[in-house]
Coordinates of C-alpha atoms and ligand atoms in Angstrom, one line a residue:
X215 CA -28.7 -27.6 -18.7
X216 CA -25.8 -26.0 -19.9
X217 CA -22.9 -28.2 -20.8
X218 CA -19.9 -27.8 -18.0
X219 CA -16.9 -26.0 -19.6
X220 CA -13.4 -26.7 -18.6
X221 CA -10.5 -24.6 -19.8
X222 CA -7.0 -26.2 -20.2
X223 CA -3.9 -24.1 -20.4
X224 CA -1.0 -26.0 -21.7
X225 CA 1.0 -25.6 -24.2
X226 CA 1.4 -29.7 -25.2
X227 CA -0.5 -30.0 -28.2
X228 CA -0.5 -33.9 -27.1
X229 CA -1.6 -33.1 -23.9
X230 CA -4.3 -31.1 -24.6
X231 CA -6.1 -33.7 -27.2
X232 CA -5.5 -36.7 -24.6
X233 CA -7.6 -34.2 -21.8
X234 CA -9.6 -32.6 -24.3
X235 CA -10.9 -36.7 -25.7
X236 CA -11.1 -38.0 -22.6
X237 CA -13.8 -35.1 -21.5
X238 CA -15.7 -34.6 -24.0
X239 CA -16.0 -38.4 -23.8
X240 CA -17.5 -37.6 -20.3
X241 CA -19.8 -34.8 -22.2
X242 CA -17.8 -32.0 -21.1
X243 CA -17.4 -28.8 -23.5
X244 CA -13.3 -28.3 -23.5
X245 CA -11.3 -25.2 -25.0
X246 CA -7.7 -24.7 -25.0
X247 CA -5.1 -22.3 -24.6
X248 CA -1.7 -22.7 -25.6
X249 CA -0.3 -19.9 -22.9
X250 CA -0.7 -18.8 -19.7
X251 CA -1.3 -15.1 -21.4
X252 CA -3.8 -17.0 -23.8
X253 CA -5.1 -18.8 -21.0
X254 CA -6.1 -15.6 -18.9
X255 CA -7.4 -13.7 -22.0
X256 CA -10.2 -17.3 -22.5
X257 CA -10.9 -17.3 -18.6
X258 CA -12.1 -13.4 -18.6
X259 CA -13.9 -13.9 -21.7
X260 CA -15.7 -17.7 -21.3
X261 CA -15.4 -17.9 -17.2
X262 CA -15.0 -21.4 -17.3
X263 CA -16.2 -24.0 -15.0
X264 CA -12.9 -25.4 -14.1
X265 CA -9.4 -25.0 -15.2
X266 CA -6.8 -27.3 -15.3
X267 CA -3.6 -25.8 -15.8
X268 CA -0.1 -27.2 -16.3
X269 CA 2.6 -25.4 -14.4
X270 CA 5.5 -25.3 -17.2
X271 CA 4.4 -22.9 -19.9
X272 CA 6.9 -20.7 -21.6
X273 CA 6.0 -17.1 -20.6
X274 CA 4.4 -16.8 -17.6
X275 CA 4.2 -19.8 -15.6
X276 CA 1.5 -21.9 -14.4
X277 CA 2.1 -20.6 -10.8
X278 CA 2.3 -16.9 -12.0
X279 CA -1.3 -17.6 -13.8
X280 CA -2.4 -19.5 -10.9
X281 CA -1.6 -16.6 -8.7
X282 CA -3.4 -13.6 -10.9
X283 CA -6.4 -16.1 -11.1
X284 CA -6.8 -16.2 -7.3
X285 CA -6.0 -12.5 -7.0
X286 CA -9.0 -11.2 -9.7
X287 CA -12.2 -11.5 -7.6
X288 CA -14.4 -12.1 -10.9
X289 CA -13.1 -15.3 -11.4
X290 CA -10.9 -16.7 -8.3
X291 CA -13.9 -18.6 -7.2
X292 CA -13.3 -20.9 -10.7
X293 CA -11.4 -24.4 -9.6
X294 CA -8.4 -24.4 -10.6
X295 CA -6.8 -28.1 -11.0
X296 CA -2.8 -27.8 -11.6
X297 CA -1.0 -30.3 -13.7
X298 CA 2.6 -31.1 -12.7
X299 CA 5.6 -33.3 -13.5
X300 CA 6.8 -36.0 -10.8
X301 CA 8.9 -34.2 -8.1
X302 CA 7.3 -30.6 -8.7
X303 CA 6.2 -31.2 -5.1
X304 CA 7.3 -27.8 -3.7
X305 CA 5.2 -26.2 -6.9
X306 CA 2.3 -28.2 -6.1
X307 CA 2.8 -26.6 -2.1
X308 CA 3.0 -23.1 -3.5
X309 CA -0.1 -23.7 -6.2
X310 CA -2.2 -24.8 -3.2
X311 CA -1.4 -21.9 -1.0
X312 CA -2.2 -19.7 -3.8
X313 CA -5.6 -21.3 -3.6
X314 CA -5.7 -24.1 -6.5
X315 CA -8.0 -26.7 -5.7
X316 CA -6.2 -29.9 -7.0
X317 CA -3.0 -31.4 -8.6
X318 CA -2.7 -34.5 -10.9
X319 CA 0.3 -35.4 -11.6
X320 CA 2.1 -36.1 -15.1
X321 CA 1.6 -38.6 -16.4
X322 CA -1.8 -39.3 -15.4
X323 CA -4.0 -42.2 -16.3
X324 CA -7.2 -40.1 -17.8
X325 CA -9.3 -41.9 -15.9
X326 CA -7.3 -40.4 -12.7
X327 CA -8.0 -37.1 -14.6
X328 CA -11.7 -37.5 -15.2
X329 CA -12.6 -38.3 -11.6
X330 CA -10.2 -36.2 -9.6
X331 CA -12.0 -33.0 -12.1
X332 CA -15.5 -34.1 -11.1
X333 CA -14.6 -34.5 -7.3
X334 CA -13.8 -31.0 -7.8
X335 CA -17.3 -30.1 -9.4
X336 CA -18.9 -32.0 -6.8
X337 CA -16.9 -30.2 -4.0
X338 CA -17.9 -26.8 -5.5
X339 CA -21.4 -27.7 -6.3
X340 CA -22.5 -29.5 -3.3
X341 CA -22.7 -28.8 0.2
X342 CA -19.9 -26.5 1.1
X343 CA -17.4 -26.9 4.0
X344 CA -19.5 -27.0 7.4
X345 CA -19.9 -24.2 9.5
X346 CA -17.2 -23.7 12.1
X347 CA -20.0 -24.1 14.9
X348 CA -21.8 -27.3 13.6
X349 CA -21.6 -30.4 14.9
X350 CA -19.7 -32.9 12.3
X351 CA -19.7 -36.7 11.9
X352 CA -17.8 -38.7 9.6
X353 CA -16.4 -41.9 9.3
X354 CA -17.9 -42.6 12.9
X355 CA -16.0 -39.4 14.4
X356 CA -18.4 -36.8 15.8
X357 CA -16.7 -34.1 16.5
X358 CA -18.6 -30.9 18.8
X359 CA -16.6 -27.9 18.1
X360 CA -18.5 -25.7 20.6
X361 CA -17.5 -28.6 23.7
X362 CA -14.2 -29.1 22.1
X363 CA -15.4 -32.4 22.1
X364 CA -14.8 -35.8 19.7
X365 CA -16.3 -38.8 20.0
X366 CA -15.1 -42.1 18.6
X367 CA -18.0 -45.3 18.4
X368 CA -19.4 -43.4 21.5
X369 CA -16.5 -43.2 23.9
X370 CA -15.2 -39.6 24.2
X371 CA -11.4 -39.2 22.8
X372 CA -8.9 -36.5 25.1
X373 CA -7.3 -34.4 22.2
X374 CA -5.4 -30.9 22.8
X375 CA -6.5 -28.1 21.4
X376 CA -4.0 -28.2 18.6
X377 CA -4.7 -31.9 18.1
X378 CA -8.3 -30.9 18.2
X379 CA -7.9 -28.0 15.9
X380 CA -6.0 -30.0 13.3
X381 CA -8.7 -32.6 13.2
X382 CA -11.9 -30.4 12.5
X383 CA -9.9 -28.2 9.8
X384 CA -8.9 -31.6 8.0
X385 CA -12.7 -33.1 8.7
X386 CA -14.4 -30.5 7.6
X387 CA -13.1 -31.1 3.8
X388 CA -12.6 -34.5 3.2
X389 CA -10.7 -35.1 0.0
X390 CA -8.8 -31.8 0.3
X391 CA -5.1 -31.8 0.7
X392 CA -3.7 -29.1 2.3
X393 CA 0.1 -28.3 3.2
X394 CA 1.6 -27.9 7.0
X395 CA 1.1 -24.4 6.3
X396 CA -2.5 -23.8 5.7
X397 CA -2.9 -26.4 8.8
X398 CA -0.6 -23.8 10.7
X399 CA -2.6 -21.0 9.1
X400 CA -5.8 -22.4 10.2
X401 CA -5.2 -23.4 13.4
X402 CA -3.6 -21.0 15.1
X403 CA -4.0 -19.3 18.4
X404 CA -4.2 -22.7 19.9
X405 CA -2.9 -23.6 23.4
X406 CA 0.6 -23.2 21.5
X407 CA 2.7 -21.8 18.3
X408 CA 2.1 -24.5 15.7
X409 CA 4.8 -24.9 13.4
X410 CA 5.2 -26.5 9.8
X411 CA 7.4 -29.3 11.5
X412 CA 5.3 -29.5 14.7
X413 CA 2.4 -30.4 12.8
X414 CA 3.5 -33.1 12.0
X415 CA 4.3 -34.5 15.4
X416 CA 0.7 -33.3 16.2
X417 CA -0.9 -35.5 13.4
X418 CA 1.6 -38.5 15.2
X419 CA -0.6 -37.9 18.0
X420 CA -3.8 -37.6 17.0
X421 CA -3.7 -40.9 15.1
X422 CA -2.8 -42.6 17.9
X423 CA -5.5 -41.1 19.9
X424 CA -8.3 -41.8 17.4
X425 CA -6.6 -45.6 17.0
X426 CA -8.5 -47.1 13.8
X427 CA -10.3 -43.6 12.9
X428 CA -7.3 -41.8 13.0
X429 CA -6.7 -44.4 9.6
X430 CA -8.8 -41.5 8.1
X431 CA -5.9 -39.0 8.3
X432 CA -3.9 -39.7 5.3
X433 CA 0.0 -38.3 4.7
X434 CA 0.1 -37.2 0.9
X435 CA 4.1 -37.6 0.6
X436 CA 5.6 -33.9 0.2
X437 CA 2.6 -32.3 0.2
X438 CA 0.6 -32.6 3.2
X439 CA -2.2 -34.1 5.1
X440 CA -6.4 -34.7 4.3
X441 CA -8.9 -36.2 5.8
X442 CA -10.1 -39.1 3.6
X443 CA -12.6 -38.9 1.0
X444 CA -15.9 -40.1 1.5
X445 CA -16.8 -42.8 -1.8
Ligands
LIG543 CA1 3.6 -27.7 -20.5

C-alpha cells in the first residue's frame, strides 16, 4: 500500500522539521512548501493526502490558499488541517466555512498533531457522514429523522424542530467542529429564522432536554459546537 502523503505549507523552517519528524515517525511520507504559491504549485502536481497549512505566510495567506483549494474541484476533496496562533479564532471560523477540515493550534504538542491528522484520515476514509434519512444512534441517543423523533435510554425526548435540527447535523459528525454559521446554514427552514446568536440559546435548550446526553454537545470556545468524538 502506498505510503499516505501529507503536504505542509509553512514557511517556518522549525516548524516544518518538528511536523515533518514527528510523521514520518508515524510512517507518513511528508513534503514541504515554504509558500502558499509553492504550496498550490506541490498540491496540483503530488495531490496529497492531507494538507496542513499554517495561516500566516508572506504572500498569499493561508486563508487565501485555503479558499483556492476548496474552490478547484480536482483537489478540494484533499483535507485540509489549518495551523494557527492562539487567538486567530475568527481565522479559524473563516478557514472552516471555507471548508478546512481541522485546526491545531500553535503551539501544539506533536502528539496533539499526530492524532488530530489521523482522525482526519479516518473521517475521510471510513464511513461517511450518514444519510439524512437514516436512523442514527450514538452515545445512547437514537435519533429518527423521518418521525422527528430522539430517544434517550428508551424514553422519547420533546425537542423543536430547530433543537432537533441542530442535534442531527451535530450527530451525524461526531468530532467535527462547526461554527454558529454552518449550524444556521444547515438548519434552516425550521419552524423559525435561526440566527448565529440564537443558536446558541438553542444548544442551552437542547442540553437540558437530553440531561446527561446532552454532555455530548461540547462548546469549542470561539469557534463553535460538535458532537463529541467517539474513542
Ligand atoms: Ca508561518
Amino acid at each position: 500500500m502506498a505510503k499516505t502523503e501529507i503536504l505542509i505549507i509553512e514557511d517556518e523552517e522549525d516548524i516544518r522539521e518538528l511536523v515533518r519528524y514527528n510523521l514520518e515517525r508515524e510512517n507518513f511520507t511528508v513534503s514541504e512548501a515554504e509558500s502558499g504559491e509553492a504550496g498550490l504549485k506541490a498540491v496540483a502536481r503530488k495531490k496529497p493526502d492531507l494538507i496542513l497549512l499554517d495561516l500566516m505566510l508572506p504572500g498569499k495567506d493561508g486563508l487565501q490558499i485555503c479558499r483556492e483549494l476548496k474552490q478547484n474541484a480536482e483537489v478540494r476533496d484533499i483535507p485540509v488541517v489549518m495551523m494557527t496562533a492562539k487567538g486567530e479564532e475568527s481565522d479559524i471560523v473563516t478557514g472552516l466555512e471555507l471548508g478546512a477540515e481541522d485546526y491545531i493550534v500553535k503551539p501544539f504538542s506533536p502528539k496533539v498533531m499526530v492524532a488530530r491528522i489521523k482522525a482526519v484520515l479516518r473521517r475521510k476514509t471510513g464511513a461517511e457522514a450518514p444519510v439524512e434519512t437514516d436512523v442514527l444512534t450514538i452515545q445512547g441517543i437514537v435519533i429518527h429523522p423521518g418521525r422527528h423523533e430522539v430517544m434517550v435510554g428508551g424514553k422519547p425526548v420533546d425537542l423543536t424542530a430547530t433543537e432537533f435540527g441542530i442535534l442531527h447535523f451535530l450527530a451525524r459528525r461526531p468530532g467535527w467542529v462547526f461554527t454558529r454559521y454552518q449550524i444556521v446554514d444547515a438548519v434552516h427552514g425550521a419552524d423559525y429564522p435561526v440566527t448565529e446568536r440564537s443558536v446558541d440559546v438553542q444548544i442551552v435548550g437542547l442540553r437540558k432536554k437530553l440531561k446527561k446526553a446532552g454532555d455530548n454537545i461540547e462548546t469549542v470556545r470561539g469557534i463553535g459546537y460538535r458532537f463529541k468524538d467517539m474513542e
